[in-house]
Amino acid sequence: MRAQLEIFTLNFFQHELLIALREWLALEFNLHSLESSFSFSLDESFDPARRQYHATRIWEQVLKARQGSHHKLLVITEYDLFIPVLTFVFGEAQLGGRAGIVSICRLLESFYGLVPNQDLLFQRLCKEVVHELGHLYGLRHCYMPSCVMGPSTTVERVDAKEWKFCPECLETFARAREDLAMKLSHTPPKKR
């Protein structure tokens, strides 16, 4: 099966977690991925006053570098992220676009002074990755309380929602993936 998602890691050293995530995405969503490397330049992404990284500026680097790729592009990091209108974000993605980012910084129990919990971290990571993938496939925030596309402003909200789409969001997600597959099957090969 051809990969549909390219995953890049940035300051992320939990390789077993990444393997489990990739296997889970393939099993649950038939979404196959490959792990890629990239040399990030963080000079313009880091805000010293906030001590955080600008999410958009990071995923834009990957998008620019992979212009010819048809894959969805996702960065996974341990850096704390923000966008100018919010104090922090768990992730961000282009709506209906190709690139996004997810941070585990505030998904870690240790961020809140609690005992680390790898199972809980994996559940949270899966939810946030699916949420950002939903945005990449054109889904907006959903206000069904259990839908994975619900906005997450706190880690408690991440925990409260499920990893699944509600029926309406699932239909939109499936249709968007079908449309992309049809488009790619009709794309002529490019000379390299």
Short mmCIF file of N, CA and C in Angstrom, two decimals:
data_model
loop_
_atom_site.label_atom_id
_atom_site.label_comp_id
_atom_site.label_asym_id
_atom_site.label_seq_id
_atom_site.Cartn_x
_atom_site.Cartn_y
_atom_site.Cartn_z
N MET A 1 0.84 -1.18 0.00
CA MET A 1 0.00 0.00 0.00
C MET A 1 0.88 1.24 0.00
N ARG A 2 0.54 2.18 -0.81
CA ARG A 2 1.28 3.42 -0.94
C ARG A 2 1.01 4.34 0.26
N ALA A 3 2.06 4.97 0.75
CA ALA A 3 1.92 5.88 1.89
C ALA A 3 1.11 7.11 1.49
N GLN A 4 0.30 7.57 2.43
CA GLN A 4 -0.51 8.77 2.21
C GLN A 4 -0.11 9.90 3.15
N LEU A 5 0.69 9.58 4.14
CA LEU A 5 1.07 10.54 5.16
C LEU A 5 2.57 10.45 5.39
N GLU A 6 3.21 11.60 5.41
CA GLU A 6 4.63 11.67 5.70
C GLU A 6 4.77 12.32 7.07
N ILE A 7 5.42 11.63 8.00
CA ILE A 7 5.57 12.11 9.37
C ILE A 7 7.01 12.54 9.60
N PHE A 8 7.17 13.74 10.13
CA PHE A 8 8.48 14.31 10.47
C PHE A 8 8.52 14.50 11.98
N THR A 9 9.66 14.19 12.58
CA THR A 9 9.79 14.43 14.02
C THR A 9 10.74 15.59 14.26
N LEU A 10 10.42 16.36 15.28
CA LEU A 10 11.22 17.52 15.67
C LEU A 10 11.31 17.50 17.19
N ASN A 11 12.52 17.31 17.71
CA ASN A 11 12.71 17.21 19.15
C ASN A 11 11.73 16.19 19.73
N PHE A 12 11.67 15.03 19.11
CA PHE A 12 10.75 13.97 19.52
C PHE A 12 11.54 12.68 19.55
N PHE A 13 11.70 12.12 20.73
CA PHE A 13 12.58 10.97 20.88
C PHE A 13 11.86 9.71 21.36
N GLN A 14 10.55 9.71 21.28
CA GLN A 14 9.77 8.56 21.73
C GLN A 14 9.43 7.69 20.52
N HIS A 15 10.45 6.99 20.04
CA HIS A 15 10.31 6.23 18.80
C HIS A 15 9.23 5.14 18.90
N GLU A 16 9.13 4.47 20.05
CA GLU A 16 8.12 3.42 20.21
C GLU A 16 6.72 4.00 20.07
N LEU A 17 6.53 5.21 20.58
CA LEU A 17 5.24 5.88 20.48
C LEU A 17 4.90 6.18 19.02
N LEU A 18 5.89 6.59 18.26
CA LEU A 18 5.68 6.89 16.84
C LEU A 18 5.35 5.61 16.06
N ILE A 19 6.03 4.52 16.35
CA ILE A 19 5.74 3.25 15.69
C ILE A 19 4.30 2.83 16.00
N ALA A 20 3.92 2.92 17.27
CA ALA A 20 2.56 2.55 17.67
C ALA A 20 1.53 3.44 16.98
N LEU A 21 1.81 4.71 16.87
CA LEU A 21 0.90 5.64 16.19
C LEU A 21 0.72 5.26 14.73
N ARG A 22 1.82 5.01 14.04
CA ARG A 22 1.76 4.65 12.62
C ARG A 22 0.98 3.36 12.41
N GLU A 23 1.21 2.38 13.27
CA GLU A 23 0.48 1.11 13.17
C GLU A 23 -1.01 1.33 13.43
N TRP A 24 -1.33 2.16 14.42
CA TRP A 24 -2.72 2.43 14.77
C TRP A 24 -3.44 3.16 13.63
N LEU A 25 -2.79 4.14 13.02
CA LEU A 25 -3.41 4.86 11.89
C LEU A 25 -3.69 3.92 10.72
N ALA A 26 -2.77 3.00 10.48
CA ALA A 26 -2.97 2.03 9.39
C ALA A 26 -4.13 1.09 9.70
N LEU A 27 -4.22 0.65 10.94
CA LEU A 27 -5.26 -0.29 11.35
C LEU A 27 -6.63 0.38 11.40
N GLU A 28 -6.72 1.52 12.05
CA GLU A 28 -8.02 2.17 12.27
C GLU A 28 -8.54 2.94 11.06
N PHE A 29 -7.65 3.55 10.30
CA PHE A 29 -8.08 4.43 9.20
C PHE A 29 -7.56 4.00 7.84
N ASN A 30 -6.85 2.87 7.80
CA ASN A 30 -6.22 2.44 6.55
C ASN A 30 -5.38 3.58 5.98
N LEU A 31 -4.73 4.31 6.87
CA LEU A 31 -3.91 5.46 6.51
C LEU A 31 -2.45 5.07 6.71
N HIS A 32 -1.77 4.84 5.63
CA HIS A 32 -0.39 4.38 5.68
C HIS A 32 0.56 5.57 5.67
N SER A 33 1.62 5.44 6.45
CA SER A 33 2.54 6.56 6.62
C SER A 33 3.98 6.12 6.46
N LEU A 34 4.83 7.10 6.28
CA LEU A 34 6.26 6.86 6.28
C LEU A 34 6.90 7.95 7.12
N GLU A 35 7.99 7.57 7.76
CA GLU A 35 8.72 8.52 8.60
C GLU A 35 9.82 9.15 7.76
N SER A 36 9.88 10.46 7.76
CA SER A 36 10.88 11.18 6.97
C SER A 36 11.71 12.09 7.86
N SER A 37 12.88 12.42 7.37
CA SER A 37 13.72 13.35 8.12
C SER A 37 13.73 14.70 7.42
N PHE A 38 13.99 15.72 8.20
CA PHE A 38 14.00 17.08 7.68
C PHE A 38 14.85 17.92 8.61
N SER A 39 15.61 18.83 8.06
CA SER A 39 16.45 19.71 8.86
C SER A 39 15.71 21.04 9.07
N PHE A 40 15.12 21.18 10.24
CA PHE A 40 14.33 22.37 10.55
C PHE A 40 15.22 23.55 10.92
N SER A 41 14.80 24.75 10.54
CA SER A 41 15.44 25.98 10.98
C SER A 41 14.46 26.65 11.94
N LEU A 42 14.83 26.74 13.20
CA LEU A 42 13.88 27.22 14.21
C LEU A 42 14.09 28.68 14.59
N ASP A 43 15.04 29.35 13.94
CA ASP A 43 15.33 30.75 14.29
C ASP A 43 14.09 31.64 14.25
N GLU A 44 13.28 31.51 13.21
CA GLU A 44 12.11 32.37 13.06
C GLU A 44 10.88 31.79 13.75
N SER A 45 10.97 30.57 14.24
CA SER A 45 9.82 29.93 14.88
C SER A 45 9.78 30.17 16.39
N PHE A 46 10.94 30.36 17.00
CA PHE A 46 10.99 30.49 18.46
C PHE A 46 10.70 31.91 18.88
N ASP A 47 9.81 32.06 19.85
CA ASP A 47 9.49 33.36 20.44
C ASP A 47 10.08 33.37 21.85
N PRO A 48 11.19 34.09 22.06
CA PRO A 48 11.85 34.05 23.37
C PRO A 48 10.99 34.61 24.51
N ALA A 49 10.13 35.57 24.21
CA ALA A 49 9.27 36.14 25.26
C ALA A 49 8.26 35.10 25.75
N ARG A 50 7.75 34.30 24.84
CA ARG A 50 6.77 33.27 25.20
C ARG A 50 7.43 31.95 25.57
N ARG A 51 8.67 31.76 25.13
CA ARG A 51 9.40 30.50 25.28
C ARG A 51 8.62 29.35 24.64
N GLN A 52 8.09 29.66 23.45
CA GLN A 52 7.31 28.70 22.67
C GLN A 52 7.68 28.84 21.21
N TYR A 53 7.21 27.88 20.42
CA TYR A 53 7.47 27.87 18.98
C TYR A 53 6.18 28.14 18.21
N HIS A 54 6.29 28.97 17.18
CA HIS A 54 5.16 29.33 16.33
C HIS A 54 4.84 28.13 15.44
N ALA A 55 3.69 27.51 15.67
CA ALA A 55 3.32 26.27 14.97
C ALA A 55 3.32 26.43 13.46
N THR A 56 2.71 27.48 12.97
CA THR A 56 2.57 27.67 11.52
C THR A 56 3.92 27.74 10.83
N ARG A 57 4.84 28.46 11.43
CA ARG A 57 6.16 28.64 10.81
C ARG A 57 6.91 27.32 10.69
N ILE A 58 6.64 26.39 11.57
CA ILE A 58 7.31 25.09 11.49
C ILE A 58 6.74 24.25 10.35
N TRP A 59 5.40 24.09 10.31
CA TRP A 59 4.85 23.24 9.24
C TRP A 59 5.00 23.87 7.87
N GLU A 60 5.10 25.19 7.80
CA GLU A 60 5.32 25.85 6.51
C GLU A 60 6.66 25.44 5.90
N GLN A 61 7.67 25.18 6.74
CA GLN A 61 8.98 24.75 6.23
C GLN A 61 8.88 23.41 5.51
N VAL A 62 8.15 22.48 6.11
CA VAL A 62 7.98 21.16 5.50
C VAL A 62 7.17 21.28 4.22
N LEU A 63 6.14 22.09 4.24
CA LEU A 63 5.30 22.28 3.06
C LEU A 63 6.11 22.83 1.89
N LYS A 64 6.95 23.80 2.18
CA LYS A 64 7.78 24.40 1.13
C LYS A 64 8.78 23.39 0.57
N ALA A 65 9.37 22.60 1.45
CA ALA A 65 10.38 21.63 1.03
C ALA A 65 9.78 20.45 0.25
N ARG A 66 8.52 20.16 0.48
CA ARG A 66 7.87 19.00 -0.16
C ARG A 66 6.79 19.43 -1.15
N GLN A 67 7.05 20.49 -1.90
CA GLN A 67 6.05 21.03 -2.83
C GLN A 67 5.56 20.01 -3.85
N GLY A 68 6.42 19.14 -4.32
CA GLY A 68 6.03 18.17 -5.35
C GLY A 68 5.36 16.92 -4.82
N SER A 69 5.29 16.78 -3.51
CA SER A 69 4.73 15.58 -2.91
C SER A 69 3.21 15.65 -2.85
N HIS A 70 2.57 14.50 -2.97
CA HIS A 70 1.11 14.43 -2.82
C HIS A 70 0.72 13.97 -1.42
N HIS A 71 1.70 13.66 -0.58
CA HIS A 71 1.40 13.20 0.77
C HIS A 71 0.86 14.33 1.63
N LYS A 72 0.09 13.96 2.64
CA LYS A 72 -0.20 14.86 3.74
C LYS A 72 1.08 14.87 4.57
N LEU A 73 1.42 16.00 5.16
CA LEU A 73 2.67 16.18 5.88
C LEU A 73 2.37 16.54 7.33
N LEU A 74 2.91 15.80 8.26
CA LEU A 74 2.63 16.05 9.67
C LEU A 74 3.93 16.05 10.48
N VAL A 75 4.13 17.11 11.23
CA VAL A 75 5.28 17.22 12.14
C VAL A 75 4.79 16.84 13.53
N ILE A 76 5.56 16.02 14.23
CA ILE A 76 5.27 15.68 15.62
C ILE A 76 6.47 16.13 16.45
N THR A 77 6.18 16.88 17.51
CA THR A 77 7.25 17.49 18.30
C THR A 77 6.93 17.44 19.79
N GLU A 78 7.96 17.67 20.60
CA GLU A 78 7.76 17.88 22.04
C GLU A 78 7.82 19.36 22.39
N TYR A 79 8.12 20.22 21.43
CA TYR A 79 8.16 21.66 21.70
C TYR A 79 6.77 22.18 22.02
N ASP A 80 6.72 23.17 22.89
CA ASP A 80 5.47 23.85 23.22
C ASP A 80 5.14 24.81 22.07
N LEU A 81 3.91 24.74 21.57
CA LEU A 81 3.53 25.50 20.38
C LEU A 81 2.51 26.59 20.69
N PHE A 82 2.51 27.60 19.84
CA PHE A 82 1.50 28.65 19.92
C PHE A 82 1.18 29.13 18.52
N ILE A 83 0.06 29.83 18.41
CA ILE A 83 -0.22 30.68 17.26
C ILE A 83 -0.55 32.03 17.87
N PRO A 84 -0.37 33.12 17.15
CA PRO A 84 -0.49 34.44 17.77
C PRO A 84 -1.79 34.72 18.53
N VAL A 85 -2.90 34.14 18.12
CA VAL A 85 -4.17 34.44 18.78
C VAL A 85 -4.46 33.54 19.99
N LEU A 86 -3.62 32.54 20.24
CA LEU A 86 -3.83 31.63 21.36
C LEU A 86 -2.56 31.49 22.19
N THR A 87 -2.72 31.27 23.49
CA THR A 87 -1.55 31.13 24.35
C THR A 87 -0.79 29.84 24.09
N PHE A 88 -1.50 28.80 23.64
CA PHE A 88 -0.84 27.56 23.23
C PHE A 88 -1.79 26.79 22.33
N VAL A 89 -1.22 25.84 21.59
CA VAL A 89 -2.03 24.90 20.81
C VAL A 89 -1.42 23.50 20.96
N PHE A 90 -2.29 22.50 20.92
CA PHE A 90 -1.82 21.11 20.88
C PHE A 90 -1.36 20.77 19.47
N GLY A 91 -1.91 21.48 18.50
CA GLY A 91 -1.55 21.26 17.10
C GLY A 91 -2.21 22.30 16.22
N GLU A 92 -1.84 22.26 14.95
CA GLU A 92 -2.42 23.17 13.97
C GLU A 92 -2.24 22.53 12.60
N ALA A 93 -3.18 22.78 11.71
CA ALA A 93 -3.08 22.25 10.35
C ALA A 93 -3.79 23.18 9.38
N GLN A 94 -3.33 23.11 8.13
CA GLN A 94 -3.99 23.84 7.04
C GLN A 94 -5.35 23.21 6.79
N LEU A 95 -6.40 23.99 6.83
CA LEU A 95 -7.73 23.46 6.54
C LEU A 95 -7.81 23.08 5.07
N GLY A 96 -7.99 21.79 4.80
CA GLY A 96 -8.07 21.31 3.43
C GLY A 96 -6.74 21.35 2.71
N GLY A 97 -5.66 21.49 3.47
CA GLY A 97 -4.33 21.61 2.88
C GLY A 97 -3.51 20.36 3.03
N ARG A 98 -2.19 20.54 3.14
CA ARG A 98 -1.30 19.39 3.15
C ARG A 98 -0.43 19.26 4.38
N ALA A 99 -0.32 20.31 5.20
CA ALA A 99 0.66 20.25 6.28
C ALA A 99 0.06 20.65 7.63
N GLY A 100 0.59 20.01 8.67
CA GLY A 100 0.16 20.31 10.02
C GLY A 100 1.21 19.88 11.02
N ILE A 101 0.91 20.14 12.29
CA ILE A 101 1.84 19.82 13.37
C ILE A 101 1.06 19.45 14.62
N VAL A 102 1.63 18.54 15.42
CA VAL A 102 1.07 18.16 16.71
C VAL A 102 2.21 18.18 17.72
N SER A 103 1.93 18.73 18.90
CA SER A 103 2.91 18.74 19.98
C SER A 103 2.42 17.87 21.13
N ILE A 104 3.33 17.10 21.71
CA ILE A 104 2.96 16.33 22.90
C ILE A 104 3.31 17.07 24.18
N CYS A 105 3.91 18.25 24.09
CA CYS A 105 4.37 18.97 25.27
C CYS A 105 3.30 19.04 26.36
N ARG A 106 2.13 19.54 26.01
CA ARG A 106 1.04 19.70 26.99
C ARG A 106 0.13 18.47 27.06
N LEU A 107 0.49 17.42 26.34
CA LEU A 107 -0.23 16.15 26.46
C LEU A 107 0.45 15.26 27.50
N LEU A 108 1.67 15.61 27.87
CA LEU A 108 2.44 14.85 28.86
C LEU A 108 1.93 15.14 30.27
N GLU A 109 1.70 14.11 31.05
CA GLU A 109 1.29 14.29 32.44
C GLU A 109 2.35 15.08 33.22
N SER A 110 3.62 14.87 32.89
CA SER A 110 4.70 15.55 33.59
C SER A 110 4.63 17.07 33.41
N PHE A 111 4.02 17.55 32.34
CA PHE A 111 3.85 19.00 32.14
C PHE A 111 3.04 19.60 33.28
N TYR A 112 2.13 18.81 33.84
CA TYR A 112 1.24 19.27 34.91
C TYR A 112 1.72 18.81 36.29
N GLY A 113 2.97 18.31 36.35
CA GLY A 113 3.54 17.87 37.61
C GLY A 113 3.03 16.51 38.08
N LEU A 114 2.47 15.74 37.15
CA LEU A 114 1.92 14.43 37.49
C LEU A 114 2.85 13.31 37.03
N VAL A 115 2.58 12.11 37.49
CA VAL A 115 3.39 10.94 37.14
C VAL A 115 3.18 10.61 35.66
N PRO A 116 4.26 10.39 34.91
CA PRO A 116 4.12 10.04 33.49
C PRO A 116 3.22 8.82 33.29
N ASN A 117 2.44 8.87 32.20
CA ASN A 117 1.52 7.78 31.87
C ASN A 117 1.55 7.59 30.35
N GLN A 118 2.30 6.60 29.90
CA GLN A 118 2.49 6.38 28.45
C GLN A 118 1.19 6.00 27.74
N ASP A 119 0.33 5.23 28.41
CA ASP A 119 -0.94 4.85 27.78
C ASP A 119 -1.81 6.07 27.54
N LEU A 120 -1.90 6.93 28.54
CA LEU A 120 -2.69 8.15 28.40
C LEU A 120 -2.07 9.07 27.34
N LEU A 121 -0.76 9.16 27.32
CA LEU A 121 -0.08 9.97 26.30
C LEU A 121 -0.40 9.45 24.91
N PHE A 122 -0.37 8.14 24.72
CA PHE A 122 -0.68 7.57 23.41
C PHE A 122 -2.12 7.89 22.99
N GLN A 123 -3.06 7.76 23.92
CA GLN A 123 -4.46 8.10 23.61
C GLN A 123 -4.59 9.56 23.20
N ARG A 124 -3.95 10.43 23.94
CA ARG A 124 -4.02 11.87 23.64
C ARG A 124 -3.38 12.17 22.29
N LEU A 125 -2.21 11.57 22.04
CA LEU A 125 -1.53 11.80 20.76
C LEU A 125 -2.40 11.34 19.60
N CYS A 126 -2.99 10.16 19.72
CA CYS A 126 -3.87 9.65 18.65
C CYS A 126 -5.01 10.62 18.38
N LYS A 127 -5.64 11.11 19.43
CA LYS A 127 -6.76 12.04 19.26
C LYS A 127 -6.32 13.32 18.56
N GLU A 128 -5.19 13.86 18.97
CA GLU A 128 -4.75 15.12 18.36
C GLU A 128 -4.26 14.93 16.93
N VAL A 129 -3.64 13.80 16.65
CA VAL A 129 -3.21 13.52 15.27
C VAL A 129 -4.44 13.37 14.38
N VAL A 130 -5.43 12.61 14.82
CA VAL A 130 -6.64 12.43 14.02
C VAL A 130 -7.35 13.78 13.84
N HIS A 131 -7.37 14.59 14.88
CA HIS A 131 -7.98 15.92 14.80
C HIS A 131 -7.31 16.76 13.71
N GLU A 132 -5.99 16.82 13.72
CA GLU A 132 -5.27 17.62 12.72
C GLU A 132 -5.40 17.00 11.33
N LEU A 133 -5.41 15.68 11.23
CA LEU A 133 -5.65 15.05 9.93
C LEU A 133 -7.04 15.41 9.41
N GLY A 134 -8.00 15.47 10.32
CA GLY A 134 -9.34 15.90 9.94
C GLY A 134 -9.31 17.27 9.29
N HIS A 135 -8.58 18.20 9.90
CA HIS A 135 -8.44 19.54 9.30
C HIS A 135 -7.78 19.45 7.93
N LEU A 136 -6.73 18.64 7.81
CA LEU A 136 -6.05 18.51 6.52
C LEU A 136 -7.00 17.99 5.43
N TYR A 137 -7.95 17.19 5.83
CA TYR A 137 -8.93 16.67 4.87
C TYR A 137 -10.18 17.55 4.79
N GLY A 138 -10.11 18.76 5.35
CA GLY A 138 -11.17 19.74 5.16
C GLY A 138 -12.21 19.83 6.25
N LEU A 139 -12.08 19.07 7.32
CA LEU A 139 -13.07 19.13 8.39
C LEU A 139 -12.81 20.34 9.29
N ARG A 140 -13.90 20.98 9.67
CA ARG A 140 -13.85 22.09 10.63
C ARG A 140 -14.16 21.53 12.02
N HIS A 141 -14.08 22.40 13.04
CA HIS A 141 -14.42 21.94 14.38
C HIS A 141 -15.88 21.51 14.45
N CYS A 142 -16.11 20.46 15.21
CA CYS A 142 -17.44 19.88 15.39
C CYS A 142 -17.85 20.12 16.83
N TYR A 143 -19.14 20.31 17.05
CA TYR A 143 -19.58 20.57 18.41
C TYR A 143 -20.37 19.42 19.03
N MET A 144 -20.22 18.23 18.43
CA MET A 144 -20.70 17.01 19.09
C MET A 144 -19.68 16.74 20.20
N PRO A 145 -20.11 16.64 21.45
CA PRO A 145 -19.16 16.54 22.56
C PRO A 145 -18.11 15.43 22.45
N SER A 146 -18.47 14.30 21.87
CA SER A 146 -17.53 13.18 21.84
C SER A 146 -16.68 13.13 20.57
N CYS A 147 -16.99 13.94 19.57
CA CYS A 147 -16.29 13.87 18.28
C CYS A 147 -14.84 14.34 18.41
N VAL A 148 -13.95 13.63 17.78
CA VAL A 148 -12.53 13.97 17.80
C VAL A 148 -12.27 15.35 17.18
N MET A 149 -13.20 15.84 16.36
CA MET A 149 -13.02 17.15 15.74
C MET A 149 -13.47 18.30 16.64
N GLY A 150 -13.86 17.98 17.86
CA GLY A 150 -14.18 19.04 18.81
C GLY A 150 -12.94 19.84 19.15
N PRO A 151 -13.07 21.15 19.38
CA PRO A 151 -11.89 21.95 19.74
C PRO A 151 -11.34 21.52 21.10
N SER A 152 -10.03 21.58 21.24
CA SER A 152 -9.38 21.20 22.49
C SER A 152 -8.64 22.40 23.05
N THR A 153 -9.20 22.99 24.08
CA THR A 153 -8.54 24.14 24.70
C THR A 153 -7.84 23.76 25.99
N THR A 154 -8.11 22.56 26.48
CA THR A 154 -7.44 22.04 27.68
C THR A 154 -7.17 20.55 27.49
N VAL A 155 -6.25 20.03 28.26
CA VAL A 155 -5.96 18.59 28.17
C VAL A 155 -7.16 17.78 28.66
N GLU A 156 -7.93 18.35 29.57
CA GLU A 156 -9.13 17.66 30.04
C GLU A 156 -10.14 17.49 28.90
N ARG A 157 -10.20 18.48 28.03
CA ARG A 157 -11.10 18.39 26.87
C ARG A 157 -10.60 17.31 25.90
N VAL A 158 -9.28 17.20 25.75
CA VAL A 158 -8.72 16.13 24.92
C VAL A 158 -9.15 14.78 25.49
N ASP A 159 -9.03 14.64 26.81
CA ASP A 159 -9.39 13.37 27.45
C ASP A 159 -10.88 13.06 27.33
N ALA A 160 -11.72 14.09 27.33
CA ALA A 160 -13.17 13.89 27.32
C ALA A 160 -13.69 13.41 25.96
N LYS A 161 -13.02 13.80 24.89
CA LYS A 161 -13.54 13.39 23.58
C LYS A 161 -12.97 12.02 23.19
N GLU A 162 -13.63 11.41 22.21
CA GLU A 162 -13.17 10.12 21.72
C GLU A 162 -12.15 10.31 20.61
N TRP A 163 -11.54 9.22 20.18
CA TRP A 163 -10.57 9.27 19.08
C TRP A 163 -11.27 9.16 17.74
N LYS A 164 -12.60 8.98 17.77
CA LYS A 164 -13.37 8.75 16.55
C LYS A 164 -14.10 10.01 16.09
N PHE A 165 -14.43 10.01 14.80
CA PHE A 165 -15.27 11.05 14.24
C PHE A 165 -16.74 10.73 14.55
N CYS A 166 -17.56 11.75 14.69
CA CYS A 166 -19.00 11.54 14.75
C CYS A 166 -19.44 11.09 13.35
N PRO A 167 -20.64 10.55 13.17
CA PRO A 167 -21.05 10.06 11.85
C PRO A 167 -20.93 11.10 10.73
N GLU A 168 -21.30 12.34 11.00
CA GLU A 168 -21.22 13.37 9.96
C GLU A 168 -19.77 13.68 9.57
N CYS A 169 -18.91 13.81 10.56
CA CYS A 169 -17.50 14.09 10.27
C CYS A 169 -16.83 12.90 9.59
N LEU A 170 -17.21 11.68 10.00
CA LEU A 170 -16.64 10.49 9.37
C LEU A 170 -17.00 10.44 7.89
N GLU A 171 -18.23 10.78 7.57
CA GLU A 171 -18.66 10.80 6.16
C GLU A 171 -17.86 11.83 5.37
N THR A 172 -17.67 13.01 5.94
CA THR A 172 -16.90 14.07 5.27
C THR A 172 -15.45 13.64 5.08
N PHE A 173 -14.87 13.03 6.12
CA PHE A 173 -13.49 12.57 6.07
C PHE A 173 -13.32 11.50 4.98
N ALA A 174 -14.22 10.53 4.96
CA ALA A 174 -14.14 9.45 3.97
C ALA A 174 -14.29 9.99 2.55
N ARG A 175 -15.21 10.92 2.37
CA ARG A 175 -15.42 11.51 1.05
C ARG A 175 -14.18 12.29 0.60
N ALA A 176 -13.58 13.04 1.51
CA ALA A 176 -12.37 13.81 1.17
C ALA A 176 -11.23 12.88 0.79
N ARG A 177 -11.08 11.77 1.49
CA ARG A 177 -10.02 10.81 1.15
C ARG A 177 -10.28 10.17 -0.20
N GLU A 178 -11.53 9.86 -0.49
CA GLU A 178 -11.87 9.29 -1.80
C GLU A 178 -11.57 10.28 -2.92
N ASP A 179 -11.95 11.54 -2.69
CA ASP A 179 -11.70 12.58 -3.70
C ASP A 179 -10.21 12.73 -3.97
N LEU A 180 -9.40 12.70 -2.91
CA LEU A 180 -7.95 12.81 -3.07
C LEU A 180 -7.41 11.61 -3.84
N ALA A 181 -7.88 10.43 -3.50
CA ALA A 181 -7.42 9.21 -4.20
C ALA A 181 -7.76 9.28 -5.68
N MET A 182 -8.94 9.77 -6.00
CA MET A 182 -9.34 9.90 -7.41
C MET A 182 -8.45 10.91 -8.12
N LYS A 183 -8.18 12.01 -7.46
CA LYS A 183 -7.32 13.05 -8.06
C LYS A 183 -5.93 12.49 -8.33
N LEU A 184 -5.38 11.77 -7.35
CA LEU A 184 -4.03 11.23 -7.50
C LEU A 184 -3.97 10.16 -8.58
N SER A 185 -5.04 9.40 -8.74
CA SER A 185 -5.01 8.35 -9.76
C SER A 185 -5.08 8.93 -11.16
N HIS A 186 -5.45 10.19 -11.28
CA HIS A 186 -5.52 10.84 -12.58
C HIS A 186 -4.40 11.86 -12.80
N THR A 187 -3.45 11.88 -11.89
CA THR A 187 -2.33 12.81 -12.01
C THR A 187 -1.24 12.18 -12.86
N PRO A 188 -0.86 12.83 -13.95
CA PRO A 188 0.20 12.25 -14.78
C PRO A 188 1.53 12.25 -14.03
N PRO A 189 2.37 11.27 -14.31
CA PRO A 189 3.68 11.24 -13.65
C PRO A 189 4.54 12.43 -14.08
N LYS A 190 5.36 12.89 -13.14
CA LYS A 190 6.26 14.01 -13.44
C LYS A 190 7.67 13.48 -13.63
N LYS A 191 8.38 14.11 -14.53
CA LYS A 191 9.78 13.77 -14.73
C LYS A 191 10.58 14.35 -13.57
N ARG A 192 11.45 13.55 -13.01
CA ARG A 192 12.24 14.02 -11.87
C ARG A 192 13.53 14.62 -12.32
#
